[in-house]
Coordinates of N, CA and C in Angstrom, one line a residue:
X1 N -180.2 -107.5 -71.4 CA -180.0 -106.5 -72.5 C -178.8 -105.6 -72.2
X2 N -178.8 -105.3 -70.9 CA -177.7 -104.5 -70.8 C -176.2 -104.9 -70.5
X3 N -176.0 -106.0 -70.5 CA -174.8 -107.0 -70.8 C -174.6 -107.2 -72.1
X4 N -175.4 -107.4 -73.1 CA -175.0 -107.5 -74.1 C -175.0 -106.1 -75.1
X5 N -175.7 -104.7 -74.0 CA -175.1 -103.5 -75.0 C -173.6 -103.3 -74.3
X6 N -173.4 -103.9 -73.3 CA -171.9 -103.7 -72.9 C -171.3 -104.5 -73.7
X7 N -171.2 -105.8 -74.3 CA -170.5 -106.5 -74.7 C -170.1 -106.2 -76.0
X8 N -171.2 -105.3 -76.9 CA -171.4 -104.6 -78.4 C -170.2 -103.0 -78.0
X9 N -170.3 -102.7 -76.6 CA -169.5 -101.4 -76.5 C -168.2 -101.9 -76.4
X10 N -167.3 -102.9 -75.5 CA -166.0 -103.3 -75.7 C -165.6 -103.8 -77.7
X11 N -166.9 -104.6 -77.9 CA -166.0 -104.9 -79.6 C -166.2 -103.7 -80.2
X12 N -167.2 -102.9 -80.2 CA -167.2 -101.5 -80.7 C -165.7 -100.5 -80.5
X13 N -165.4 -100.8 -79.6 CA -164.6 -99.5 -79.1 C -163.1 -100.1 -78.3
X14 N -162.8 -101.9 -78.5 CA -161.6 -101.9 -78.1 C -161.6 -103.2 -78.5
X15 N -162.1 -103.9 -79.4 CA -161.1 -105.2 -79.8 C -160.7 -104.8 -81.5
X16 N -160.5 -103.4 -81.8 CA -159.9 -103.4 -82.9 C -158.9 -103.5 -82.7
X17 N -157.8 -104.5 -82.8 CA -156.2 -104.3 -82.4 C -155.8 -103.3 -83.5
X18 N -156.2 -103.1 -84.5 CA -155.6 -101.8 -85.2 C -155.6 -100.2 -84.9
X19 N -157.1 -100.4 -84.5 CA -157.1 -98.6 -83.6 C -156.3 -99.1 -82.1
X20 N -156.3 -100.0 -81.3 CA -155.5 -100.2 -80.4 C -153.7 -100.0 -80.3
X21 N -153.5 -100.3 -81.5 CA -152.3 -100.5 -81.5 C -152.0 -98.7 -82.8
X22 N -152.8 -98.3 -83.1 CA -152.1 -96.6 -83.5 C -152.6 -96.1 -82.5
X23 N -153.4 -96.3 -81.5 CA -153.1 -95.4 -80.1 C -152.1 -95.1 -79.6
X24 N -151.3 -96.5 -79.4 CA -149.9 -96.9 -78.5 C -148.7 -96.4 -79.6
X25 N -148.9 -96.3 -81.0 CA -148.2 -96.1 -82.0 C -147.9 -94.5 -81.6
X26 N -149.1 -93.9 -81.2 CA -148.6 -92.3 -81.5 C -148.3 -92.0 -79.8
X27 N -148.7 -92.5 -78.8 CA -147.9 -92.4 -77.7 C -146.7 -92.5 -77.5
X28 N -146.1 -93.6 -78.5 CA -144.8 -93.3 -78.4 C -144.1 -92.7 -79.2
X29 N -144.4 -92.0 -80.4 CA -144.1 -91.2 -81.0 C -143.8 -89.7 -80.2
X30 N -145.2 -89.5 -79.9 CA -145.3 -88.1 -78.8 C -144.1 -88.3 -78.2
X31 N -143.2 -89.6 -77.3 CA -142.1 -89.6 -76.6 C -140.8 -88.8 -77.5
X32 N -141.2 -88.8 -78.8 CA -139.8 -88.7 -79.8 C -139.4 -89.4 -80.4
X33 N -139.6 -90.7 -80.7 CA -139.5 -92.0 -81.0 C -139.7 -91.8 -82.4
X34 N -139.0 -92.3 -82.9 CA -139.1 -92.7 -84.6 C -139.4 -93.9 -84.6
X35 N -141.0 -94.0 -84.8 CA -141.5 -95.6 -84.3 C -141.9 -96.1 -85.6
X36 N -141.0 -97.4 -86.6 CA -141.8 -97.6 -87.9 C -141.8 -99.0 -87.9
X37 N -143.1 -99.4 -89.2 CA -142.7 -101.1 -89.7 C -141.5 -101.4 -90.1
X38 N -141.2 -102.2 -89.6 CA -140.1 -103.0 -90.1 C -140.3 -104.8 -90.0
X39 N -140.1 -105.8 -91.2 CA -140.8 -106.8 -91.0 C -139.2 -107.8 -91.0
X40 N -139.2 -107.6 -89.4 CA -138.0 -108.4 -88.9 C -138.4 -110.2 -88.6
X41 N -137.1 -110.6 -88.9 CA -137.4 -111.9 -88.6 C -137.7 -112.6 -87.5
X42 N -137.1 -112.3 -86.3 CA -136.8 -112.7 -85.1 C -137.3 -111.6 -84.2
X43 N -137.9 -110.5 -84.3 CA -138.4 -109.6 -83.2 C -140.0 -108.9 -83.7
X44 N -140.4 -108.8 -82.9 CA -141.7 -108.4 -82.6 C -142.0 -106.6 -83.1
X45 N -141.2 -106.0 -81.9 CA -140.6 -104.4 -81.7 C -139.4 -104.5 -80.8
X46 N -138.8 -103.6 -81.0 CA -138.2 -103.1 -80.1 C -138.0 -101.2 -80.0
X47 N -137.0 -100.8 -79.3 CA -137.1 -99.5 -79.0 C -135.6 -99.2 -78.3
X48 N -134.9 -98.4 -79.3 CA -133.5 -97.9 -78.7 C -133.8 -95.9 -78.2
X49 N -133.7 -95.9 -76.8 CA -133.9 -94.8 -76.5 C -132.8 -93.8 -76.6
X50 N -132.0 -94.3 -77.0 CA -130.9 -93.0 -76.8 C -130.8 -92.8 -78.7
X51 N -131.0 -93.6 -79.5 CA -130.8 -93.3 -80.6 C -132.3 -92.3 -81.1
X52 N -133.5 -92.8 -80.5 CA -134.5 -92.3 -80.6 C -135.5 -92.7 -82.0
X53 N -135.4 -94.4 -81.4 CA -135.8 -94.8 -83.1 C -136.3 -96.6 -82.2
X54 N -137.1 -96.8 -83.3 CA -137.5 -98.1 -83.1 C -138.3 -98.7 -84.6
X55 N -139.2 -100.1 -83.9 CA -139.9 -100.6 -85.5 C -140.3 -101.9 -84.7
X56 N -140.9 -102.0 -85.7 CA -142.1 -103.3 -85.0 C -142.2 -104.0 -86.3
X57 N -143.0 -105.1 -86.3 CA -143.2 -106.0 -87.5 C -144.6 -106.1 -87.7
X58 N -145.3 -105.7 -88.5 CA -146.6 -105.1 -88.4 C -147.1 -106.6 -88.6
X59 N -147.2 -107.5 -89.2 CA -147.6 -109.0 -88.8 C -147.7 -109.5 -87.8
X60 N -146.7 -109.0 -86.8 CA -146.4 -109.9 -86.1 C -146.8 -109.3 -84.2
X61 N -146.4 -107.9 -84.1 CA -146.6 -107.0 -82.9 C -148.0 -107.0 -82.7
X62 N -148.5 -107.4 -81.1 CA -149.4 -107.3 -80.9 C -149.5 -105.8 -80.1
X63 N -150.9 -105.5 -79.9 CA -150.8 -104.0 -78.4 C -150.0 -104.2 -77.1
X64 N -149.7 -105.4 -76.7 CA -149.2 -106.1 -75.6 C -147.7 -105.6 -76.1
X65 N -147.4 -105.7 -76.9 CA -145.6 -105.6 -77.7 C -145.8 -104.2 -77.7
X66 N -146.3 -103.4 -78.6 CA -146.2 -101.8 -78.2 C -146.5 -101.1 -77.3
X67 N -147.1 -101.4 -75.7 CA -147.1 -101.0 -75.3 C -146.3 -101.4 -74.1
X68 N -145.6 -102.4 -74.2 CA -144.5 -102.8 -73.9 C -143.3 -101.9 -74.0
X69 N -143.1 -101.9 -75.4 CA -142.1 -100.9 -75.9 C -142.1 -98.9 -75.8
X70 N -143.5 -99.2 -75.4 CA -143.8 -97.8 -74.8 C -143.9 -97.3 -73.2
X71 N -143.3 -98.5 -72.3 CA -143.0 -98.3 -71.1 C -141.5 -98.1 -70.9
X72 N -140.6 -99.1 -72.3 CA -139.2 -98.9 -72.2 C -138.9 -97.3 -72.6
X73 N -139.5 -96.9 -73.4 CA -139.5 -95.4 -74.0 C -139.9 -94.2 -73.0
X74 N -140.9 -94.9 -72.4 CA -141.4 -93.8 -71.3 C -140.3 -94.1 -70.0
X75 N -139.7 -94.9 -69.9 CA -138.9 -94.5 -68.7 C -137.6 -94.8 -69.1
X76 N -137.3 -94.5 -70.9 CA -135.9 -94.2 -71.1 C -134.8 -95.2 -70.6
X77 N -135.2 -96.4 -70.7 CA -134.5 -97.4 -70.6 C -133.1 -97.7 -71.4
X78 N -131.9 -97.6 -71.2 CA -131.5 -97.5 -71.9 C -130.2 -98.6 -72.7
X79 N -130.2 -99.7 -72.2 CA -129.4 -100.5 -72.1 C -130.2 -102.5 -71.7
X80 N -129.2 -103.1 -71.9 CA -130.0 -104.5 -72.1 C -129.0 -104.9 -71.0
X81 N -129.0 -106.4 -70.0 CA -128.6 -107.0 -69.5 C -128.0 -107.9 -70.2
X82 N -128.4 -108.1 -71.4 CA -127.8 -109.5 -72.5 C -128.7 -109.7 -73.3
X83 N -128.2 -110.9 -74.0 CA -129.0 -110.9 -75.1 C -130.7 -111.2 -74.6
X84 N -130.1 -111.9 -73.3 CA -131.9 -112.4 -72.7 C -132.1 -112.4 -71.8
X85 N -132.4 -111.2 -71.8 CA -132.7 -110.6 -70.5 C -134.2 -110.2 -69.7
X86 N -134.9 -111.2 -70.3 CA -136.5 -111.1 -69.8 C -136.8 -110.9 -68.0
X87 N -135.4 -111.5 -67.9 CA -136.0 -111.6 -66.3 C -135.5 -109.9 -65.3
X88 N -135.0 -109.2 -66.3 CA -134.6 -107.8 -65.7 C -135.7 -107.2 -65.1
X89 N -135.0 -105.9 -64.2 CA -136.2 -105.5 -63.0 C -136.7 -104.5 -64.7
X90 N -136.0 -104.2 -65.6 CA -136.8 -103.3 -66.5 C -137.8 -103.8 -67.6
X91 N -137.9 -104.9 -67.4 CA -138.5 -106.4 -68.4 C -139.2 -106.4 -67.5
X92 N -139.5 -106.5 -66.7 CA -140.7 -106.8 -65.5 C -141.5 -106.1 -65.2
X93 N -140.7 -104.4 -65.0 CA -142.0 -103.5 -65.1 C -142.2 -102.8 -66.2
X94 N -141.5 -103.1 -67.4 CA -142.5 -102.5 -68.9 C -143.5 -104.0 -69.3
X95 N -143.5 -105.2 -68.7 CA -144.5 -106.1 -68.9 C -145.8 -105.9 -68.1
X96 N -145.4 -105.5 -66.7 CA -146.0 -105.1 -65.7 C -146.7 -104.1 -65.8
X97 N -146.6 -103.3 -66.1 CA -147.0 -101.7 -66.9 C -147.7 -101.6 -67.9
X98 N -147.3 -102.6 -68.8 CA -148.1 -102.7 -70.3 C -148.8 -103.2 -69.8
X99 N -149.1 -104.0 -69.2 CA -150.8 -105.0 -68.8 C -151.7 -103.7 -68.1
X100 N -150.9 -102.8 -67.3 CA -151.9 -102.2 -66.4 C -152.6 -101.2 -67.1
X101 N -151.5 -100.7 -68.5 CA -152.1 -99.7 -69.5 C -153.0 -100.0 -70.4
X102 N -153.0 -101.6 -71.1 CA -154.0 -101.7 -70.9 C -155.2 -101.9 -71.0
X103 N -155.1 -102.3 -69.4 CA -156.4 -103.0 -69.0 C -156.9 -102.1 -68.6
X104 N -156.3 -100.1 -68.0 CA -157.3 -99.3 -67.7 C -158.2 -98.6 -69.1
X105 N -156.9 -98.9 -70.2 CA -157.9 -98.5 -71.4 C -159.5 -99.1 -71.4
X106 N -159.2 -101.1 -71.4 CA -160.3 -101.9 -71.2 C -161.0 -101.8 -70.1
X107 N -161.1 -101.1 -69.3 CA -162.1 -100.8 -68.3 C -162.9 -99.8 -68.6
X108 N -162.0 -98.8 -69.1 CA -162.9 -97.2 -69.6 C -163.8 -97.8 -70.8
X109 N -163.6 -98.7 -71.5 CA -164.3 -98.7 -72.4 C -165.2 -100.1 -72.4
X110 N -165.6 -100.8 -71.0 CA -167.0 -101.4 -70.8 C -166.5 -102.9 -70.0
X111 N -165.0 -103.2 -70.6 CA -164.6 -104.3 -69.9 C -164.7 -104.6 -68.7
X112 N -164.8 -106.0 -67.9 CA -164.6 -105.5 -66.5 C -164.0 -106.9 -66.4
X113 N -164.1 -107.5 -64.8 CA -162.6 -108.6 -64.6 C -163.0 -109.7 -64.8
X114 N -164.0 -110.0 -65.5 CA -165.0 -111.0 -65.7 C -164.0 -111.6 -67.2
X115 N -163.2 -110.7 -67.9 CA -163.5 -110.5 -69.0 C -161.7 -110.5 -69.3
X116 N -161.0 -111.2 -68.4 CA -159.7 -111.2 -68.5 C -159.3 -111.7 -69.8
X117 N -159.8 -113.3 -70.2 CA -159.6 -114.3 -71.1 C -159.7 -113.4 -72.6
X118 N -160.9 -112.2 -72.8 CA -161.4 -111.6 -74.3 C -160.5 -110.3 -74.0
X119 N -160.0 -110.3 -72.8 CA -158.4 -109.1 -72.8 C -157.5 -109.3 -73.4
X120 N -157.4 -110.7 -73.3 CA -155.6 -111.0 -73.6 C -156.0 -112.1 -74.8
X121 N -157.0 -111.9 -75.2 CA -157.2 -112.1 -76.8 C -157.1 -110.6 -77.7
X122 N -157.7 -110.0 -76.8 CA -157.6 -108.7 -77.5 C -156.2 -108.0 -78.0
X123 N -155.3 -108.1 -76.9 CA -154.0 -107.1 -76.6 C -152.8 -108.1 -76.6
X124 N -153.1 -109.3 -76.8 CA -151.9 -110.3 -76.7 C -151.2 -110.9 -75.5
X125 N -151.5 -110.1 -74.6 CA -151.3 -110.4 -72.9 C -151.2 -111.4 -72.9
X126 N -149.9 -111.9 -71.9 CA -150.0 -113.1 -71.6 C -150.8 -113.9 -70.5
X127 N -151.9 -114.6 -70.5 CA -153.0 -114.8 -69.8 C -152.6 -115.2 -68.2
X128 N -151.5 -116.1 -68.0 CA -151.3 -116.2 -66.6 C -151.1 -115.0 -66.3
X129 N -149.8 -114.5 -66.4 CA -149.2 -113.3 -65.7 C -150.7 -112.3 -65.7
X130 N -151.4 -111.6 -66.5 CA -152.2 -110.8 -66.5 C -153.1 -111.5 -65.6
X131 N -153.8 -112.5 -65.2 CA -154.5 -113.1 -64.5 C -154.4 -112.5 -63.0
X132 N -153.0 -112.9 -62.8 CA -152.3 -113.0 -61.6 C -152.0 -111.5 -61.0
X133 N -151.4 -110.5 -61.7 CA -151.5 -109.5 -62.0 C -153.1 -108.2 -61.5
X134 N -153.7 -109.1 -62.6 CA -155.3 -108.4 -62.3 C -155.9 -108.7 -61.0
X135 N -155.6 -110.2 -60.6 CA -156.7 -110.6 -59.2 C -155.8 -110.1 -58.1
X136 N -155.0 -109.8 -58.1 CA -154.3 -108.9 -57.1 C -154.7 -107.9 -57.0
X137 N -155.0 -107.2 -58.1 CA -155.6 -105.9 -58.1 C -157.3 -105.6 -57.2
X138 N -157.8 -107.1 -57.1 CA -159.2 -106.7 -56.6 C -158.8 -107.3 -55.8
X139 N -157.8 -108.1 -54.7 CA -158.0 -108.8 -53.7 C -157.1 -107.6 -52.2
X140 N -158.4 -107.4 -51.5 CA -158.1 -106.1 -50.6 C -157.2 -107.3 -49.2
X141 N -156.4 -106.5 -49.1 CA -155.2 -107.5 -48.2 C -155.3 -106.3 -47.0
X142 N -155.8 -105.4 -47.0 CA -155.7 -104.4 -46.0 C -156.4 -105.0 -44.5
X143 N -157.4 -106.0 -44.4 CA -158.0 -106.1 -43.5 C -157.6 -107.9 -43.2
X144 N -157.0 -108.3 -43.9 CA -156.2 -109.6 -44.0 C -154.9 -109.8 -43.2
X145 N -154.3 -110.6 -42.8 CA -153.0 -110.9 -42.2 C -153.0 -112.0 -43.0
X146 N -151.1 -112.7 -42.4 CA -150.5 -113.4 -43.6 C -151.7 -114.6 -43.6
X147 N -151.5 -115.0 -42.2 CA -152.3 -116.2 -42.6 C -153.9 -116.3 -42.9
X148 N -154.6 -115.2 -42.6 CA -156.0 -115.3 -43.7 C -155.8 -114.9 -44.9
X149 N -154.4 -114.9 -45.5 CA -154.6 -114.6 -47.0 C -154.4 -116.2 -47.7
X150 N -153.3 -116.6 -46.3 CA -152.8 -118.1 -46.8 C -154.4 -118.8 -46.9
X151 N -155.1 -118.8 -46.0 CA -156.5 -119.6 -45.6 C -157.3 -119.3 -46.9
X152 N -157.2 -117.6 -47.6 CA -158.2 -117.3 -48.4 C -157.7 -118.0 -50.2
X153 N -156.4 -118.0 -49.9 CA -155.5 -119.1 -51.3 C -155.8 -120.0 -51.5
X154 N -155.7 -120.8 -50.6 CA -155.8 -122.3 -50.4 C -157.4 -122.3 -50.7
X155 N -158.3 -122.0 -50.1 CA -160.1 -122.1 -50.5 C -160.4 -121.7 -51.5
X156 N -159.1 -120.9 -52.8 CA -159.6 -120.9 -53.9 C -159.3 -122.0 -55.2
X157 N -159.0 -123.4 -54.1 CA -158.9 -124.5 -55.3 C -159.8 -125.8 -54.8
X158 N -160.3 -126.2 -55.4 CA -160.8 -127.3 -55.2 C -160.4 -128.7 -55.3
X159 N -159.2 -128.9 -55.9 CA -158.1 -130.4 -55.2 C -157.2 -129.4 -54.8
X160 N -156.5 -129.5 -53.7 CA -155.1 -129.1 -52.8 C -154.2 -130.3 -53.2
X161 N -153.1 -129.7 -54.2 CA -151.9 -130.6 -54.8 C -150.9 -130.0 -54.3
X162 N -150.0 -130.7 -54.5 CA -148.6 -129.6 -54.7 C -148.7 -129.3 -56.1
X163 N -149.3 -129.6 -57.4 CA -149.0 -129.1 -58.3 C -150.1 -127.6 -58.4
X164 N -151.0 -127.6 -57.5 CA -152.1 -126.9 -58.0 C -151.7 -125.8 -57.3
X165 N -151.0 -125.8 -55.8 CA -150.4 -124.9 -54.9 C -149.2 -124.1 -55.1
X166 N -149.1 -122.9 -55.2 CA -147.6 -122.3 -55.8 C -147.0 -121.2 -54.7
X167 N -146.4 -121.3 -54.2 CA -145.8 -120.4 -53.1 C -145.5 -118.9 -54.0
X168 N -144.6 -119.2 -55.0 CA -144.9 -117.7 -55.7 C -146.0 -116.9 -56.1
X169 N -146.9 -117.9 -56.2 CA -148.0 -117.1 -56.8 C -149.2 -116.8 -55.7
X170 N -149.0 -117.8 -54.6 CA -149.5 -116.7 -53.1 C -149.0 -115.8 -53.1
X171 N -147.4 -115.5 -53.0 CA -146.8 -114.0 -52.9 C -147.3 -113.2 -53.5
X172 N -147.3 -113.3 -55.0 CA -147.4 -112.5 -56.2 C -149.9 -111.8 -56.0
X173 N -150.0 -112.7 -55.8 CA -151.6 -112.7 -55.5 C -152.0 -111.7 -54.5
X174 N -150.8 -111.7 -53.4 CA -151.4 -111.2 -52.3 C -150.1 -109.4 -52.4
X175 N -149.8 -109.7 -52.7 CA -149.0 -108.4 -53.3 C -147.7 -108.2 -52.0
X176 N -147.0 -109.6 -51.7 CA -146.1 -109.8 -50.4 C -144.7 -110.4 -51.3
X177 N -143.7 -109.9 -51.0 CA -142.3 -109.7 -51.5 C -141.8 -111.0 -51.5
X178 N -141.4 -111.2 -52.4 CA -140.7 -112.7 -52.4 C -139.8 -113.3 -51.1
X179 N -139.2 -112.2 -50.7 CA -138.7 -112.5 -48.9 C -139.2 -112.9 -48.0
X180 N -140.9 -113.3 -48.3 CA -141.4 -114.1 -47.5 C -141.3 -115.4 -47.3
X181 N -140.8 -116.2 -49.0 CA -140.9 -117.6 -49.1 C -141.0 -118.1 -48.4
X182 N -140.1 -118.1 -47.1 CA -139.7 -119.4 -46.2 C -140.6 -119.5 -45.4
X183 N -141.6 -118.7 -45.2 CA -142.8 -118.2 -44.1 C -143.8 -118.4 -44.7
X184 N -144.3 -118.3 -45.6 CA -145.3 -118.7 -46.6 C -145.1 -120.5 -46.8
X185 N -144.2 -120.7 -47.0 CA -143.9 -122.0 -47.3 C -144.1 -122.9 -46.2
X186 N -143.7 -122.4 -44.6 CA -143.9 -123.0 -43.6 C -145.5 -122.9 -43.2
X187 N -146.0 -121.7 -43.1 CA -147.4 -121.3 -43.3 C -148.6 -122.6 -43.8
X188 N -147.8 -123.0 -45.5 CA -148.4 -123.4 -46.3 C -148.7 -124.8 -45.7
X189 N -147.1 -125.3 -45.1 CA -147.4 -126.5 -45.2 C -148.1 -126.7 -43.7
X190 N -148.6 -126.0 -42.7 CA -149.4 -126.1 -41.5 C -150.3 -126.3 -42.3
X191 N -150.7 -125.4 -42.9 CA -152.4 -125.7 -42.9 C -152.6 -126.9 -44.2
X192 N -152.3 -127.4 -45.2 CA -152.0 -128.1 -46.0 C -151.6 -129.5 -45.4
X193 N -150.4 -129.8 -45.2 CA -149.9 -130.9 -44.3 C -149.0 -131.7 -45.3
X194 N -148.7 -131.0 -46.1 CA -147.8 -131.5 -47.2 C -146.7 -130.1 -47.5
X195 N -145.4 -130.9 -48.2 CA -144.5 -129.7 -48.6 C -144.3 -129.4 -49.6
X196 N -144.4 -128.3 -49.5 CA -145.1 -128.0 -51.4 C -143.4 -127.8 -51.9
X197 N -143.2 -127.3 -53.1 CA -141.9 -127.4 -53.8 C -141.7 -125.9 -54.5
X198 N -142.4 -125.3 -54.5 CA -142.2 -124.3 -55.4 C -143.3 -123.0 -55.2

């Protein structure tokens, strides 16, 4: 009974993507932001901070997209790398950021990590990255070294591939800098006995 008055409290109070998304609507306004519909062909939202103006395409912007756009606004981002520039350190942490904002909304309001997949149905998240993102978040590395994280990775698959095994996403899991690779990788292939690729 009491799983399912939790489950009545998340759709009650957080899978309206419409009260979700005028939450994030007036957050960024509060920044200053002249945030409006605009029903663009090719963009979602965006956000120019120095002009102090933006727009989203109300069809199309999920909460994942404005709250996106409300990380570039909150830390005044002010400029693009190019036309495509996803892989920027400021692309990374307003995607990074927008998942963390939120999934703490969806926690305050009944969610918990059981419940990643009805997250990123809710908010538009993208399901790997948030996945990968979130299980970091509960996996305590403080009482771990490298190689019991490597031992605790590897025991969380049930065929050992190289396709199934990802050296980035040990790193990214265990919350260890990509400057590990070459150590991770050697790590990997001890205990494994194969060389993984990626």
């Amino acid at each position: 009974m009491r799983a399912l008055n939790e489950s009545r409290r998340i759709d009650r109070s957080y899978s309206n993507q419409e009260e979700l998304t005028a939450l994030i609507v007036i957050k960024i306004e509060n920044l200053g932001i002249d945030y409006r519909t605009f029903e663009y062909d090719n963009q979602r939202a965006w956000i120019d901070t120095r002009l102090c103006i933006g727009g989203y395409n109300p069809n199309l912007a999920t909460p994942f997209d404005h709250a996106h756009e409300y990380m570039h606004a909150y830390y005044k981002d002010d400029r693009r790398l190019g036309e495509c520039d996803t892989l920027s350190p400021t692309e990374k942490r307003a995607n990074k950021e927008a998942i963390l904002m939120l999934w703490d909304w969806f926690i305050q309001n009944g969610g918990n990590f059981d419940d990643i997949t009805q997250f990123c149905e809710i908010t538009g998240c993208q399901y790997e990255a948030t996945q990968r993102l979130i299980k970091s978040m509960c996996c305590d590395t403080t009482t771990k070294n490298f190689r019991e994280c490597a031992i605790d990775y590897i025991s969380r698959f049930d065929i050992i591939t190289r396709e199934t095994l990802n050296i980035y996403n040990f790193l990214d899991f265990y919350g260890y800098h990509h400057n590990a690779y070459d150590e991770a990788r050697a790590l990997l292939y001890e205990l494994c006995w194969f060389e993984l690729v990626g």
